[in-house]
Short mmCIF file of C-alpha atoms in Angstrom, two decimals:
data_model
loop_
_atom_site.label_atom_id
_atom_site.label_comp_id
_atom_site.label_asym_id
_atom_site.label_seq_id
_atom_site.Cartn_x
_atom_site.Cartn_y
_atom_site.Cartn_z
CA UNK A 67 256.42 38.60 30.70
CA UNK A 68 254.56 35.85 29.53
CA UNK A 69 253.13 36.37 26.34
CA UNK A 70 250.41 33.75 25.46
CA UNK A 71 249.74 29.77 26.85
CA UNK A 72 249.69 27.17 24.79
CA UNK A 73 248.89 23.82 26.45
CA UNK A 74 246.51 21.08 27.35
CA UNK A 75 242.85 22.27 29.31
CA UNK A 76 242.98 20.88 32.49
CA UNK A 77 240.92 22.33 34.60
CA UNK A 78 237.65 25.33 33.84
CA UNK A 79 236.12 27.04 36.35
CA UNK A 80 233.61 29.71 36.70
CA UNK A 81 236.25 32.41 36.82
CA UNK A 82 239.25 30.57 35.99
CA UNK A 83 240.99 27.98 33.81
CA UNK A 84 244.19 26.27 34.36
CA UNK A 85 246.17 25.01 31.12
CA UNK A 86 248.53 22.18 31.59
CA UNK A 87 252.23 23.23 30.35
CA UNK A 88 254.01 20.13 30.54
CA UNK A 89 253.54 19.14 33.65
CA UNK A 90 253.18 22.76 35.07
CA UNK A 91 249.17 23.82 35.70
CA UNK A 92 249.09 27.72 35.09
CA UNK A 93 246.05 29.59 36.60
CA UNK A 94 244.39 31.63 34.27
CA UNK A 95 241.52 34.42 34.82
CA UNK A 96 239.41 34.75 31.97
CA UNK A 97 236.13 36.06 30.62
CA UNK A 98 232.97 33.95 30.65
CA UNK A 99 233.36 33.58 27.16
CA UNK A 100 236.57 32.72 27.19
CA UNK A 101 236.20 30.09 29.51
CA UNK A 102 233.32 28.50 27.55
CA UNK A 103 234.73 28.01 24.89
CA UNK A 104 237.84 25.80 26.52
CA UNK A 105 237.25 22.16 26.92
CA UNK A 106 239.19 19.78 29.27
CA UNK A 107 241.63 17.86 27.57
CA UNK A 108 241.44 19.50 24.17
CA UNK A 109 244.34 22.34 23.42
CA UNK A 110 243.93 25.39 23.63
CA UNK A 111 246.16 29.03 23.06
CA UNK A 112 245.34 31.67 25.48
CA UNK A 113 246.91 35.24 25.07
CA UNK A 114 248.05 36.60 28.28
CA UNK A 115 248.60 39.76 30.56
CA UNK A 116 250.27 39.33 33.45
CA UNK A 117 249.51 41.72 36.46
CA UNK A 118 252.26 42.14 39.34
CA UNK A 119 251.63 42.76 42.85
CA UNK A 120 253.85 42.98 45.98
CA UNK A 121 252.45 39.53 47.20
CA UNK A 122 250.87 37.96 43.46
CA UNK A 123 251.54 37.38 40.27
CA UNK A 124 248.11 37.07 38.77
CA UNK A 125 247.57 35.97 35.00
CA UNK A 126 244.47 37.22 33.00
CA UNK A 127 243.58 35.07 29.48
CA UNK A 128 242.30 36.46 26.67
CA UNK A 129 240.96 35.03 23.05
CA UNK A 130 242.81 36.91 20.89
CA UNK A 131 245.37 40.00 21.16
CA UNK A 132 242.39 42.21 20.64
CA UNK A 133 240.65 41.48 23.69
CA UNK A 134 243.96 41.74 25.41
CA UNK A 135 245.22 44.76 23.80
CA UNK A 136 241.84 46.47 25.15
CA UNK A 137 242.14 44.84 28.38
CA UNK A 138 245.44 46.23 28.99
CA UNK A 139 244.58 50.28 28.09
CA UNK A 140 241.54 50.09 29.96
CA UNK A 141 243.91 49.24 32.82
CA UNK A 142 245.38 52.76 32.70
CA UNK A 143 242.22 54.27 33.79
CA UNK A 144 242.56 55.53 36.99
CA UNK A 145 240.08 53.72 39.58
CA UNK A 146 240.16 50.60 37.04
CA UNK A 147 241.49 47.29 37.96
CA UNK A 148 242.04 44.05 36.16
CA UNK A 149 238.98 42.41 37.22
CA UNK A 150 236.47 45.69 36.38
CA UNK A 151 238.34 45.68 33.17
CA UNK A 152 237.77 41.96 32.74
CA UNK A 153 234.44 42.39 33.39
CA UNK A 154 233.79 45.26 30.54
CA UNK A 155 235.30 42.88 28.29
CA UNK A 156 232.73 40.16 29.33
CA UNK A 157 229.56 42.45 28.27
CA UNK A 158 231.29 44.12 25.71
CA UNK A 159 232.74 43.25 22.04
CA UNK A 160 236.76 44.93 21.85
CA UNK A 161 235.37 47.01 18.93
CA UNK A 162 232.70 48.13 20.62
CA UNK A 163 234.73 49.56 23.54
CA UNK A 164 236.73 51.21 21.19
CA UNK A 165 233.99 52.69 19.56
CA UNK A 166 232.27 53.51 23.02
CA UNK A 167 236.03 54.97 23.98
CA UNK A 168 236.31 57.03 20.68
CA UNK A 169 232.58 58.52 20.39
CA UNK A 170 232.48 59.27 24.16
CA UNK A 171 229.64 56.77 24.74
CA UNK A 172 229.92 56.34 28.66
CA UNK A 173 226.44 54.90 28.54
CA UNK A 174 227.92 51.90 27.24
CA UNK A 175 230.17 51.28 30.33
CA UNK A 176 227.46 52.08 32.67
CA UNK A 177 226.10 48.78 31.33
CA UNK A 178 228.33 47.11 33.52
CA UNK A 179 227.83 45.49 36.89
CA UNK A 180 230.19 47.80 38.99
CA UNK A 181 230.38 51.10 37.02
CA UNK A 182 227.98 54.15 37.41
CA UNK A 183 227.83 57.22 35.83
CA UNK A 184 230.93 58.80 37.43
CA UNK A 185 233.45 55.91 36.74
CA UNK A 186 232.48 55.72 32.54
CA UNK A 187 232.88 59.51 32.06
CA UNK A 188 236.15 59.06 33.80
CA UNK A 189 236.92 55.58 31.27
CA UNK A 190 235.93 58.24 27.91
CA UNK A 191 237.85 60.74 29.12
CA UNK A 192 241.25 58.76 29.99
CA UNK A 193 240.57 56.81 27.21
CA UNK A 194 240.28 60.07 24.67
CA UNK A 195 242.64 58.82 21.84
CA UNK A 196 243.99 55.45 23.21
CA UNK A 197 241.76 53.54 22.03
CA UNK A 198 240.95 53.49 18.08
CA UNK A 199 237.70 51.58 15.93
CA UNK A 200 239.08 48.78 13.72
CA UNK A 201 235.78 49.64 11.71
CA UNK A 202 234.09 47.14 9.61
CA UNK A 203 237.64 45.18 9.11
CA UNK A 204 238.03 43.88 12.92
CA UNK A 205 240.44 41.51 13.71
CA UNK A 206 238.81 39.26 16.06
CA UNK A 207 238.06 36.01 14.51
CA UNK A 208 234.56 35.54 15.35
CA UNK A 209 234.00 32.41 17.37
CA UNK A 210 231.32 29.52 16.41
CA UNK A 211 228.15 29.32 18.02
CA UNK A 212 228.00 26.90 20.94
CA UNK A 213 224.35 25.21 20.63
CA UNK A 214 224.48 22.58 23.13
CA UNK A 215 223.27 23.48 26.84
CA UNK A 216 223.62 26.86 26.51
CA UNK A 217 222.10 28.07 29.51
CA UNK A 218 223.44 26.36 32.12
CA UNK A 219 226.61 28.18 31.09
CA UNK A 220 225.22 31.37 30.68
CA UNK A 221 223.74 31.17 34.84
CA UNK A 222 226.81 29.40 35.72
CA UNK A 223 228.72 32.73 34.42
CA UNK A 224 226.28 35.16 35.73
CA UNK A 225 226.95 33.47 39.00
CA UNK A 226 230.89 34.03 38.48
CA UNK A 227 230.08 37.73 38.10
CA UNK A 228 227.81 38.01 41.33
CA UNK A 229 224.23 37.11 40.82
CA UNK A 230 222.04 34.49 42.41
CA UNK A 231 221.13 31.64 40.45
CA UNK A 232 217.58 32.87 40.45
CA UNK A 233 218.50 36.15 39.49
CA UNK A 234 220.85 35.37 36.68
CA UNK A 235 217.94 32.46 35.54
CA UNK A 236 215.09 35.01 35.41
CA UNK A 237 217.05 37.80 33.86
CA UNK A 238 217.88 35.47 31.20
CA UNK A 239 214.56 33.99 30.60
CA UNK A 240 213.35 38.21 30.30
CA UNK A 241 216.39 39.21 27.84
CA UNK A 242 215.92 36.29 25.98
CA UNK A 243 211.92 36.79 25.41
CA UNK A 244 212.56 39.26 22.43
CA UNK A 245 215.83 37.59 20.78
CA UNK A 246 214.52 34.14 19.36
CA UNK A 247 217.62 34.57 16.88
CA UNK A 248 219.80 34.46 20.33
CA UNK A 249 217.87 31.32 21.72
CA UNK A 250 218.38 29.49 18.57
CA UNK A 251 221.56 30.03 17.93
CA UNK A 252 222.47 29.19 21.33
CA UNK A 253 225.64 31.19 21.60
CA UNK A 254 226.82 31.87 25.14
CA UNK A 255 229.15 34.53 24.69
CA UNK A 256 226.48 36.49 22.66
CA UNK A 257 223.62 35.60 24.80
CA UNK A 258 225.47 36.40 28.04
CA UNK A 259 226.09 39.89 26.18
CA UNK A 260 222.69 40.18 25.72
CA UNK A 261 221.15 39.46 28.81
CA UNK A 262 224.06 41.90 30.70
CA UNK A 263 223.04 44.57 28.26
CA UNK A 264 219.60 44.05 29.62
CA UNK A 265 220.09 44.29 32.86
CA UNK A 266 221.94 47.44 32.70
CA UNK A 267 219.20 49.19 30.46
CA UNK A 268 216.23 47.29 32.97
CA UNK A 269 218.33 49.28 36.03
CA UNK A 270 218.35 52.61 34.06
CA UNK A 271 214.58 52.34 33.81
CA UNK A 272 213.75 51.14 37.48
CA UNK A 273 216.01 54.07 38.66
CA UNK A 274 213.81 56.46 36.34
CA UNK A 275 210.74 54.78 37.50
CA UNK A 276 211.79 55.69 41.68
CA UNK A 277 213.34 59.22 40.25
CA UNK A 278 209.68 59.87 39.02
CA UNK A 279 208.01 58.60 42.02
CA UNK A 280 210.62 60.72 44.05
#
């Protein structure tokens, strides 16, 4: 089991990073957030789940041993696989899955691409108990803002998670129009949040908008 990576960046991608060990270049899925925050050539400690397969050995990085620790129970959910359960943890703080998890909010999961109504009452149900609130002490470290070119990573890791440039550019531009705090700040983790959020609550409202016309 390897537990964390601590090595040189050499290499980020829209989905992946590898970290040089030495001489050794270990591939490392991550979140959006993750990633942007890794520079090549600077250090950088990743904490680490590995997932085994007949024919892979896949590695997923993670910020702290929050996200991971989240990462890793929403893997027991039946139906739930490491990259749906990467991709709640890109639109989603840990504490606020583990609020989401404890309350029974499956509306919050439904905010992510890939998981309707059915799938996030079966994530609060399996998750009934597993997954505890920090509360107002978390221990995630929060991470600086990033204020330089912000958006260019924000549509290059909307892209990673299936949308058209033009698509990821607009919804930006729309989520964006009532969070000046967001655009100044210039935070791509938080903004990416933001504009994800969005999109799941514009969705909600088109579908009501064809349910009424239906």
């Amino acid at each position: 089991m390897i537990s964390f990576l601590r090595g040189t960046v050499a290499h980020v991608g829209l989905s992946t990073a590898v970290i040089d060990l030495n001489g050794a270049g270990m591939s490392v899925f991550a979140t959006p957030q993750t990633l942007s925050h890794l520079k090549v050539g600077t250090e950088a400690k990743l904490f680490t789940s590995m997932i085994v397969r007949e024919d892979s050995l896949t590695l997923f990085g993670f910020a702290d041993d929050d996200e991971r620790e989240v990462f890793d129970v929403l893997l027991s959910v039946s139906g739930v696989g490491p990259r749906l359960a990467l991709a709640v943890l890109a639109v989603h703080e840990p504490e606020a899955i583990r609020v989401a998890a404890h309350t029974g909010d499956g509306k919050t999961f439904t905010k992510v691409p890939g998981i309707g109504p059915k799938v996030a009452g079966r994530i609060v149900l399996e998750l009934a108990g597993k997954l505890v609130p920090h509360g107002t002490g978390t221990s995630a470290q929060p991470q600086p803002p990033i204020k330089a070119e912000w958006k260019p990573q924000v549509v290059a890791a909307m892209t990673s998670l299936g949308w058209s440039e033009k698509d990821a550019t607009g919804s930006i531009d729309k989520a964006m129009a009532d969070s000046p705090e967001l655009v100044e700040a210039g935070n791509v983790a938080q903004i990416l949040r933001a504009t994800l959020r969005w999109l799941g609550q514009d969705g909600a409202r088109a579908g009501n908008r064809v349910g009424s016309r239906g």
